[in-house]
Coordinates of C-alpha atoms and ligand atoms in Angstrom, one line a residue:
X29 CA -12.5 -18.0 10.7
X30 CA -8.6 -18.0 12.0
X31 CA -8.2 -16.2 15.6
X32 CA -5.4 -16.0 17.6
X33 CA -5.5 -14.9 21.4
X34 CA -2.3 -12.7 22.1
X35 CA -1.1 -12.3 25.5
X36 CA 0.3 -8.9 26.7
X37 CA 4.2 -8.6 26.3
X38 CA 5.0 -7.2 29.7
X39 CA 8.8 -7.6 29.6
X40 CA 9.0 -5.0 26.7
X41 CA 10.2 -5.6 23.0
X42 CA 13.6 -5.6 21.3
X43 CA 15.8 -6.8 18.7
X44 CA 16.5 -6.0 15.0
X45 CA 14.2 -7.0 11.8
X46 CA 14.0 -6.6 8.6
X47 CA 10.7 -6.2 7.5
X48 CA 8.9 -7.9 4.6
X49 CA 9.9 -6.1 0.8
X50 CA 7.3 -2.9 -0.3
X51 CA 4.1 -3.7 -1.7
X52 CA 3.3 -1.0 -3.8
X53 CA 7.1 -1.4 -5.3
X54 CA 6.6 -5.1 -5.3
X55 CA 3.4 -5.0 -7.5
X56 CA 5.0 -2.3 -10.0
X57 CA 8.5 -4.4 -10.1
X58 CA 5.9 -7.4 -11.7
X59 CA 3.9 -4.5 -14.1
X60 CA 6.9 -3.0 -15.6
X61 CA 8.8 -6.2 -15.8
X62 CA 5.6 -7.8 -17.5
X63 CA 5.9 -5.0 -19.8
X64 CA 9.6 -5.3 -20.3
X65 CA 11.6 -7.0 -23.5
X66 CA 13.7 -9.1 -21.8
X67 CA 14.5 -10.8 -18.5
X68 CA 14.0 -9.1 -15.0
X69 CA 15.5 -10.7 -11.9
X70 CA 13.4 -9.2 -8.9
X71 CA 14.6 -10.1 -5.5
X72 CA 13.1 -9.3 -1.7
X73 CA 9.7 -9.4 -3.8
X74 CA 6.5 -9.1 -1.3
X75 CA 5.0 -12.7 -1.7
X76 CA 2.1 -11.5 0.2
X77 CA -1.4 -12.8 -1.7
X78 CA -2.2 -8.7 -3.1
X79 CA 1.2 -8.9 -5.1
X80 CA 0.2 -12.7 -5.8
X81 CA -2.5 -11.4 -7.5
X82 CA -0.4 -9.0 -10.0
X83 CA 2.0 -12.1 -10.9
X84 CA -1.2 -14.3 -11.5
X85 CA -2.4 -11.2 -13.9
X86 CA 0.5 -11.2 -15.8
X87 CA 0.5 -15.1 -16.2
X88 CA -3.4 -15.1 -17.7
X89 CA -1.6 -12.3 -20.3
X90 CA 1.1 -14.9 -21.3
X91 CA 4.1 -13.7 -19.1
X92 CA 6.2 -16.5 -18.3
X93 CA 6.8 -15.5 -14.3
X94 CA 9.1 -17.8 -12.1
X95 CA 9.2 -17.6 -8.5
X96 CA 10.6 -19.2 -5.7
X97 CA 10.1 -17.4 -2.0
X98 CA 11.0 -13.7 -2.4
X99 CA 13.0 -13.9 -5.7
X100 CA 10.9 -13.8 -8.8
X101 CA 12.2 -14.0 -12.8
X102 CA 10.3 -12.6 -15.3
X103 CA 10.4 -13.1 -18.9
X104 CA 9.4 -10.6 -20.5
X105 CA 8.9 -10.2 -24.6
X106 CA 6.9 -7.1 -24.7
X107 CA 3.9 -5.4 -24.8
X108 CA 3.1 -6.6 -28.6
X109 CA 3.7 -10.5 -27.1
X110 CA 0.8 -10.1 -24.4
X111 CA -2.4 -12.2 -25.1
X112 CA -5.6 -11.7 -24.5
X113 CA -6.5 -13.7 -21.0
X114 CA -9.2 -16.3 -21.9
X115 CA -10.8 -16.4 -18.3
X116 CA -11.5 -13.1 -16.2
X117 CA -8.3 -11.8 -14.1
X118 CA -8.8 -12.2 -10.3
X119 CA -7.8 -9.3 -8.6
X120 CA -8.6 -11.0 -5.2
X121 CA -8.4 -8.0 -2.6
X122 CA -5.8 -6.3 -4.2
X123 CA -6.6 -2.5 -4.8
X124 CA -3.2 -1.5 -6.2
X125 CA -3.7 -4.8 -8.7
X126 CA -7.1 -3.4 -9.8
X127 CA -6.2 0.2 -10.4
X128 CA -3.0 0.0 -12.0
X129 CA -4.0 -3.1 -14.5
X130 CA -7.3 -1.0 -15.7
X131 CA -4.6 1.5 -16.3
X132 CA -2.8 -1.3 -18.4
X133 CA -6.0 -3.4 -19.8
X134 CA -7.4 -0.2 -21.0
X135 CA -4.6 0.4 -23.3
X136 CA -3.6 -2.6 -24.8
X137 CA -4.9 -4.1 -28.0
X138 CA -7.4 -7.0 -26.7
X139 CA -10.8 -7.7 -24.8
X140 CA -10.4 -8.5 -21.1
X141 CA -12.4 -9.0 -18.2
X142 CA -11.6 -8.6 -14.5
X143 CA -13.4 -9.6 -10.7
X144 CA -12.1 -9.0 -7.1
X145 CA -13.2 -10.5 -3.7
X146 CA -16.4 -9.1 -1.9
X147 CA -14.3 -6.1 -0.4
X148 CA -12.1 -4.8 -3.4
X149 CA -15.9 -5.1 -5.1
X150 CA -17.5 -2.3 -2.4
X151 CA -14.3 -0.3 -3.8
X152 CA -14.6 2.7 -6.1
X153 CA -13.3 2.2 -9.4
X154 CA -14.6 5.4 -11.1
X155 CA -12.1 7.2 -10.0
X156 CA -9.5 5.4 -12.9
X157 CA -12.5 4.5 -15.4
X158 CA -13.6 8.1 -15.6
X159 CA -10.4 9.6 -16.6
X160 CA -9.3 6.5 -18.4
X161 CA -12.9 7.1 -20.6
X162 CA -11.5 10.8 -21.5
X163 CA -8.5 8.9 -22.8
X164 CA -10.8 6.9 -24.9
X165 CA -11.1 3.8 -23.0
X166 CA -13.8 1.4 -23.4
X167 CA -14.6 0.1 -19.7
X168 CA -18.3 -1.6 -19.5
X169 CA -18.8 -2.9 -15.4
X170 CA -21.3 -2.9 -12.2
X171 CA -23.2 0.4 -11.4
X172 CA -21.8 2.2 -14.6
X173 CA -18.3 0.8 -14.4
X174 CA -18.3 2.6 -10.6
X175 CA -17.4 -0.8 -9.5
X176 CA -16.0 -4.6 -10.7
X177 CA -16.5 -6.9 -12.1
X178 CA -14.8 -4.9 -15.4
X179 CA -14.7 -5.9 -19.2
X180 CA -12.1 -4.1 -20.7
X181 CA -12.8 -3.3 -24.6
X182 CA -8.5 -2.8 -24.9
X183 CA -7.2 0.0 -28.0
X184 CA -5.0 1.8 -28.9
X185 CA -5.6 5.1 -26.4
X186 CA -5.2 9.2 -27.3
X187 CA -2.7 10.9 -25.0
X188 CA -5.0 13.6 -23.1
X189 CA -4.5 16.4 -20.5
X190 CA -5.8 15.1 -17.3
X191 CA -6.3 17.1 -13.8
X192 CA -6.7 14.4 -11.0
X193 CA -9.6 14.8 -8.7
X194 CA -8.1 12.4 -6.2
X195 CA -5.2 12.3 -4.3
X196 CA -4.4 8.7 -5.1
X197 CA -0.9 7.2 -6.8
X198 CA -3.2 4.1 -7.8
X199 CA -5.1 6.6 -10.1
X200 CA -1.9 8.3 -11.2
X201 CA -0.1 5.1 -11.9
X202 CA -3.2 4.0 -14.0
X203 CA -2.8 6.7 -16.0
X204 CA 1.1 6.8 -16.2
X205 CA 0.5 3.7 -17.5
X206 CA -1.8 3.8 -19.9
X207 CA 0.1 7.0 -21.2
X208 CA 2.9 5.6 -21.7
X209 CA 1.0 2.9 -24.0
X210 CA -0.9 5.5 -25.8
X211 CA -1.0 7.6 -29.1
X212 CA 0.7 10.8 -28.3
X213 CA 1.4 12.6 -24.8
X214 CA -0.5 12.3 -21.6
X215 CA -0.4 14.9 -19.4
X216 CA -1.3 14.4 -15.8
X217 CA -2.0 17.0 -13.0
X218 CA -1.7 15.7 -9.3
X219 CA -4.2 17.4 -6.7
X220 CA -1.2 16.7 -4.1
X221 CA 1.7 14.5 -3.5
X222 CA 1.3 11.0 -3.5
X223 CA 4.2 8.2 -3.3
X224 CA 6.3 8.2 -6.4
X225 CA 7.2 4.3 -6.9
X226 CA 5.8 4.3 -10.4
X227 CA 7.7 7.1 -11.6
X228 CA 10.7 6.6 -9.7
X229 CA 10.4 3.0 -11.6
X230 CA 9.9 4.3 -15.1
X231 CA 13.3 6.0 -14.8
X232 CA 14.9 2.3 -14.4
X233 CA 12.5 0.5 -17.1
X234 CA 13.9 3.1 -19.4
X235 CA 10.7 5.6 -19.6
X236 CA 10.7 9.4 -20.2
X237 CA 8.6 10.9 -18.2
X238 CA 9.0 14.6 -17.6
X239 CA 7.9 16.1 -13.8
X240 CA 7.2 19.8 -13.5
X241 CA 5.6 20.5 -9.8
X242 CA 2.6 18.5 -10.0
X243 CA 2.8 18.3 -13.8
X244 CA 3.6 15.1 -14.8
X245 CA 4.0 14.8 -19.2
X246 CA 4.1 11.2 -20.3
X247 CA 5.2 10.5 -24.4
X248 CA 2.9 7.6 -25.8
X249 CA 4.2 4.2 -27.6
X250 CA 6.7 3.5 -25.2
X251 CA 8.6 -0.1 -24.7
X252 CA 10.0 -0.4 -21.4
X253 CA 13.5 -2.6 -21.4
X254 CA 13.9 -5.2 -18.5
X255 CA 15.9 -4.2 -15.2
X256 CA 16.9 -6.2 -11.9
X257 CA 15.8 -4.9 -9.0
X258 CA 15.7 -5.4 -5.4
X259 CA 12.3 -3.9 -3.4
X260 CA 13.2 -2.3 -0.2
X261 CA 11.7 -3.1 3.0
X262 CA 7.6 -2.2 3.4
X263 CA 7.8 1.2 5.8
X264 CA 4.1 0.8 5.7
X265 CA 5.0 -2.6 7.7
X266 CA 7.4 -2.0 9.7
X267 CA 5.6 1.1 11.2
X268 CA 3.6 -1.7 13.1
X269 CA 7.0 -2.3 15.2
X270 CA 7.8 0.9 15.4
X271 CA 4.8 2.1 16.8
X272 CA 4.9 -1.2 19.5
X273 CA 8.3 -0.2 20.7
X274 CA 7.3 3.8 21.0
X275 CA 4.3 2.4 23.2
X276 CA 5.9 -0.3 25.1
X277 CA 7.5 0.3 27.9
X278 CA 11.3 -1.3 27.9
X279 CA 11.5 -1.4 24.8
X280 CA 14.3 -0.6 21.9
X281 CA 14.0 -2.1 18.3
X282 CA 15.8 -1.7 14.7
X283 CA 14.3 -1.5 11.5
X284 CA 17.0 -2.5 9.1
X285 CA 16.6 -2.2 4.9
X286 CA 13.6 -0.6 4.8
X287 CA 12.2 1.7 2.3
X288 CA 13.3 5.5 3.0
X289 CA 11.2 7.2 0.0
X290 CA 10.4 11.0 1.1
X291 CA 6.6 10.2 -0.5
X292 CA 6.1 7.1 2.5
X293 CA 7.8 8.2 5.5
X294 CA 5.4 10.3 6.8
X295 CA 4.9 8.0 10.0
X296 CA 8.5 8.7 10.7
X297 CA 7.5 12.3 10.7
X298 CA 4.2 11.8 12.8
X299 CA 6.1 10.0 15.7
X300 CA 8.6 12.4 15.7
X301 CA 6.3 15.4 16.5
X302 CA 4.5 13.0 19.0
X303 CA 8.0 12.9 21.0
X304 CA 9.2 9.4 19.7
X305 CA 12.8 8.6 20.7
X306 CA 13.4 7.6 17.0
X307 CA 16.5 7.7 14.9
X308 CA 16.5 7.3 11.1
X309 CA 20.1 6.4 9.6
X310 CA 20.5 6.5 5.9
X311 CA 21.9 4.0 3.8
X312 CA 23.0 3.0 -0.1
X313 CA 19.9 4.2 -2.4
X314 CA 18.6 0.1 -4.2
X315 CA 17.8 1.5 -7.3
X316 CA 16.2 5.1 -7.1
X317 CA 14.4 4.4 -3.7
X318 CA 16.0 5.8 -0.7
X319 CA 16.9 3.0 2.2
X320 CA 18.0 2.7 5.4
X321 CA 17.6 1.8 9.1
X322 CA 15.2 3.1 11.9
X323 CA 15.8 2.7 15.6
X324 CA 12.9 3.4 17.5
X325 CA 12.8 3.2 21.9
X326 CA 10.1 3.5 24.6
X327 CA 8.8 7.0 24.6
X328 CA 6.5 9.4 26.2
X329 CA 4.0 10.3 23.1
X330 CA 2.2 13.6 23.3
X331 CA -1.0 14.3 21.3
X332 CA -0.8 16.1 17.9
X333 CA -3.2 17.2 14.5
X334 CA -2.3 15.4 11.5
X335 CA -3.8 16.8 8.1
X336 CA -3.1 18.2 5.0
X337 CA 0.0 17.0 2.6
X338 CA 1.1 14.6 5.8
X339 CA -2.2 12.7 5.4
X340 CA -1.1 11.0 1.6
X341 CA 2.2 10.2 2.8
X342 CA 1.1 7.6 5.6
X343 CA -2.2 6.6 4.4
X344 CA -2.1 3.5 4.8
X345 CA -0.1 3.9 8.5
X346 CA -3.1 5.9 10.1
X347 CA -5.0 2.7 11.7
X348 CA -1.5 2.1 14.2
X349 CA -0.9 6.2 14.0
X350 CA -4.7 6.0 16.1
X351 CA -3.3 3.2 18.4
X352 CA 0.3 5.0 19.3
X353 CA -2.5 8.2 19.9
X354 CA -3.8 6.3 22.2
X355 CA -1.0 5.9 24.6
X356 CA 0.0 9.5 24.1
X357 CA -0.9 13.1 26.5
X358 CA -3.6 15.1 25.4
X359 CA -5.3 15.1 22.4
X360 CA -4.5 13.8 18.8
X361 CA -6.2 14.8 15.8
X362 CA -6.0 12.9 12.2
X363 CA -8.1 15.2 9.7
X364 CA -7.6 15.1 5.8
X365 CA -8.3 11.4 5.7
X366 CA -11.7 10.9 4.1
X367 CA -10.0 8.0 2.2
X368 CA -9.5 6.0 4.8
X369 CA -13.4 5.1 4.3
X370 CA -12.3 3.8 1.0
X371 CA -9.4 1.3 2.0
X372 CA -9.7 -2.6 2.1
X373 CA -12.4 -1.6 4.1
X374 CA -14.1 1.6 6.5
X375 CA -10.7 2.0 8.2
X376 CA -12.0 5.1 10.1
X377 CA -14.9 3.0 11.7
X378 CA -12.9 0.0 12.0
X379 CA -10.3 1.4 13.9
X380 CA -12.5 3.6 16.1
X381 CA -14.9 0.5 17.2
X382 CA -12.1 -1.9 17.4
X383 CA -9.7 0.5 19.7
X384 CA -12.5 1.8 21.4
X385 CA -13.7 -1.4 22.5
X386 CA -10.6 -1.8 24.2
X387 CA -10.9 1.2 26.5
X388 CA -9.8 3.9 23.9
X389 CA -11.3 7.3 24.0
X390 CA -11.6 7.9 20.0
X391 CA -14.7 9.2 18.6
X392 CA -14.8 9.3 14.2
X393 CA -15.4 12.7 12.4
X394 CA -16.2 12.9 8.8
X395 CA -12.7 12.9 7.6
X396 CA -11.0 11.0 10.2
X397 CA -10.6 10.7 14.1
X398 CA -10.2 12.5 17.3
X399 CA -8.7 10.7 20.2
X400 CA -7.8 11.8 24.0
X401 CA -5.0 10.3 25.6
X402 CA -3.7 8.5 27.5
X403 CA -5.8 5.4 28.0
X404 CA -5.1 2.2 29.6
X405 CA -6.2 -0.8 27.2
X406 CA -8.1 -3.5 28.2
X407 CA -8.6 -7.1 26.9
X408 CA -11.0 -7.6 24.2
X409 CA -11.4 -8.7 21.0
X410 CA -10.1 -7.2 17.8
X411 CA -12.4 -7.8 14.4
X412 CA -10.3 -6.9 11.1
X413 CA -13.2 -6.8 8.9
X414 CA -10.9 -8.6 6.5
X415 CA -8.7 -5.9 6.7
X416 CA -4.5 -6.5 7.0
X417 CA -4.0 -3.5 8.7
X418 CA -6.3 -3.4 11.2
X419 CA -5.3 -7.2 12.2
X420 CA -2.0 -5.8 12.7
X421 CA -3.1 -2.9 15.1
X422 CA -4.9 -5.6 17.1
X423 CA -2.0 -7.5 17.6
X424 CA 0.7 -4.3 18.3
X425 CA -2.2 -3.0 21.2
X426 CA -2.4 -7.2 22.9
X427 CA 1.5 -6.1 23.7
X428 CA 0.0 -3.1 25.9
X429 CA -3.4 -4.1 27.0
X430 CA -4.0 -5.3 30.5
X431 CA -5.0 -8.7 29.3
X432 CA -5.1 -10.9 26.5
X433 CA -6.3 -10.0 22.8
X434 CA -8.2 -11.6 20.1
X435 CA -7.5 -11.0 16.5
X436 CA -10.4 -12.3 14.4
X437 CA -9.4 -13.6 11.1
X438 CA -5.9 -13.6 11.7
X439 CA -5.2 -14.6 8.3
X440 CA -5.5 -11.3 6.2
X441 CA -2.2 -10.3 7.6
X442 CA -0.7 -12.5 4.7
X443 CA -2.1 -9.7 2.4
X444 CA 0.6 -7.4 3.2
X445 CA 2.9 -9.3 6.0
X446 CA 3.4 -13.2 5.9
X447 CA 5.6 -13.9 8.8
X448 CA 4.0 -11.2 10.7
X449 CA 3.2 -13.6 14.0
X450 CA 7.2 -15.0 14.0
X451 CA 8.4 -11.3 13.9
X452 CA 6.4 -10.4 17.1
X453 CA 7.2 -13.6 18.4
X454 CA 10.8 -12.7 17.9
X455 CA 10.9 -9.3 18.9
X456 CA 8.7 -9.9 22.4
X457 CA 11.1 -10.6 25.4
Ligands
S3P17 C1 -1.0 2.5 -3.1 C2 -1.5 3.7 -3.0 C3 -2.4 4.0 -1.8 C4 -2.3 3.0 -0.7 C5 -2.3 1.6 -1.2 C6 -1.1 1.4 -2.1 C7 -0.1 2.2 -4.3 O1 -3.8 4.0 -2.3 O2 -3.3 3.2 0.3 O3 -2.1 0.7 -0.1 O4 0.6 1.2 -4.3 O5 -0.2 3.1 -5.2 P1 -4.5 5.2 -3.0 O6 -3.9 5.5 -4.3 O7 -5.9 4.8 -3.1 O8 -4.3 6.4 -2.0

């Protein structure tokens, strides 16, 4: 397995970067382009291995995908040109690749099968099989379908009224998606807010989609028309330098081009209310998505409770949330966040053994974690399980702990941030 040892960055961090493009926006750009008639010019694309996965997908259905780097073409011919894939699709360890094909597979007119790596396997999969099913979907897989590997029996699906039971955009993309390839209208009902990529999307692919408060009303046997686009900055990746510069002492760093979408930027919220000397400046919307730049400097944190609505909208931000709790006054709360024991792997555990073990006061609850600051770190060694984001929380506490720190299995970053070691590299004085 691939460690690195990281040595504390006493001198403080600064500069400017621009973060890696949006994952969830990178997959969707590849979905609705595969989709598309026509050619779609995608630029900034993540080429991280998740949104590898969703190109490689769309190849085994007979897209012809070019890319070089960060700028992919797609040539689409539309949905009635896709094939049915003669060997299963890997979905690797790709969660948003799983959810939001089944969505797809479901729906279209062939037999298809589908497998993921040992941890997107553990992951549930019910929770877009079951609703897909009331649509009329014939899913057969492991454990009732509960989890992959999948065989999709694909058809033409009936536009139903559905009421989500999960707070989840995968599931709501999934069935936005296979809506919009169905007989008829699909009507979806969110439990709560969740990031709106897919439907912010559908508007530039030429959808209708129609959103009343959480009622979302999808018309069936729809073609979407291709579209260039250009994916913003990941916020969910640059939160890992914003949080090190917060923490840091001497420290000042600028976020530039990075994705601004009201749905994502809870973290931006969440270090504000901890005291954060951060500054968010607006820029030219790319598309629909709102961008812009965020300058964050070395602050005094104080503790806060995080729950409720705040809790969808940095998901995925709550394992360096813990970590920037960590080096803040008093006590810091993170409730609401049950799915966190879902995620590439059992983020709440993961991130309460592995901070822990570096001095960290932080005990798990059912639904997510209470920790006391502030707490010196210490040297030790950081295991991701596998999982991107906790690799990257290692590496952000190594630039406060005492001494130096291991990240075991290094190489997971690549999921969500190639070129995550040279940023630090470049950002560390
Ligand atoms: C994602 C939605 C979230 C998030 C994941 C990406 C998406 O998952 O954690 O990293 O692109 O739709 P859930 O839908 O399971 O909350």
């Amino acid at each position: 397995m691939t460690q690195v040892k990281l040595l504390p960055a006493s001198k403080g961090l600064s500069g400017t970067l621009s973060v890696p493009g949006d994952k969830s926006i990178s997959h969707r750009s590849i979905i609705f382009s595969g989709l598309a008639e026509g050619t779609s010019h995608i630029k900034n694309f993540l080429d991280g291995e998740d949104c590898l996965r969703t190109i490689q997908a769309f190849r085994e259905l007979g897209v012809d995908i070019e890319r070089n780097g960060t700028n992919v073409i797609v040539h689409g011919k539309g949905i009635k040109a896709l094939q049915s894939p003669v060997n299963p699709i890997n979905f690797g360890n790709s969660g948003t690749t799983a959810r939001l094909l089944s969505g797809v597979l479901s729906a279209l007119p062939f037999f298809s099968t589908a497998f993921g790596d040992p941890s997107l396997s553990k992951r549930p999969m019910d929770r877009v099989v079951g609703p897909l099913s009331e649509m009329g979907a014939e899913i057969i897989g492991r454990d009732n379908a509960k989890y992959l590997p999948l065989a999709f029996n694909g058809k033409k699906l009936k536009g139903t009224t559905i009421e989500m039971n999960v707070k989840s955009a995968q599931v709501k993309s999934a069935l936005l998606l296979a809506g919009m390839l169905s007989e008829g209208d699909t009507v979806v009902y969110e439990k709560g807010i969740t990031r709106n990529h897919t439907e912010m999307l559908m508007s530039q692919y030429g959808i209708t989609l129609e959103k009343q408060g959480s009622k979302l009303t999808i018309p069936g046997n729809q073609q979407p028309q291709a579209s260039d686009l250009k994916v913003p900055g990941d916020i969910s990746s640059a939160a890992f330098f914003l949080v090190a510069a917060a923490v840091a002492p001497n420290s000042s760093i600028t976020i530039e081009n990075v994705g601004l979408n009201p749905t994502r930027d809870g973290i931006i919220t969440a270090l504000d209310r901890m005291g954060a000397d951060i500054d968010v400046e607006q820029g030219e919307k790319i598309g629909h998505e709102p961008v812009g730049r965020v300058h964050v400097k070395s602050s005094e944190l104080k503790g806060c409770t995080f729950e409720g609505e705040l809790i969808p909208n940095l998901i995925d931000e709550i394992p360096i949330l813990a970590l920037a709790a960590t080096q803040a006054e008093g006590t810091t709360h993170i409730k609401d966040a049950k799915e966190l024991k879902v995620k590439e792997t059992d983020r709440i555990e993961a991130v309460v053994t592995n901070l822990r073990s570096l001095g960290a006061d932080i005990e798990a609850t059912e639904d997510g974690m209470i920790i006391n600051g502030k707490t010196e770190l210490t040297s030790g060694i950081v295991h991701s399980y596998g999982d991107h984001r906790i690799g990257m929380m290692g590496a952000v506490a190594s630039i406060i702990a005492e001494g130096p720190v291991t990240i075991e299995d290094k190489d997971c970053i690549n999921i969500s941030y190639p070129g995550f070691f040279e940023h630090l590299d470049k950002v560390c004085k």
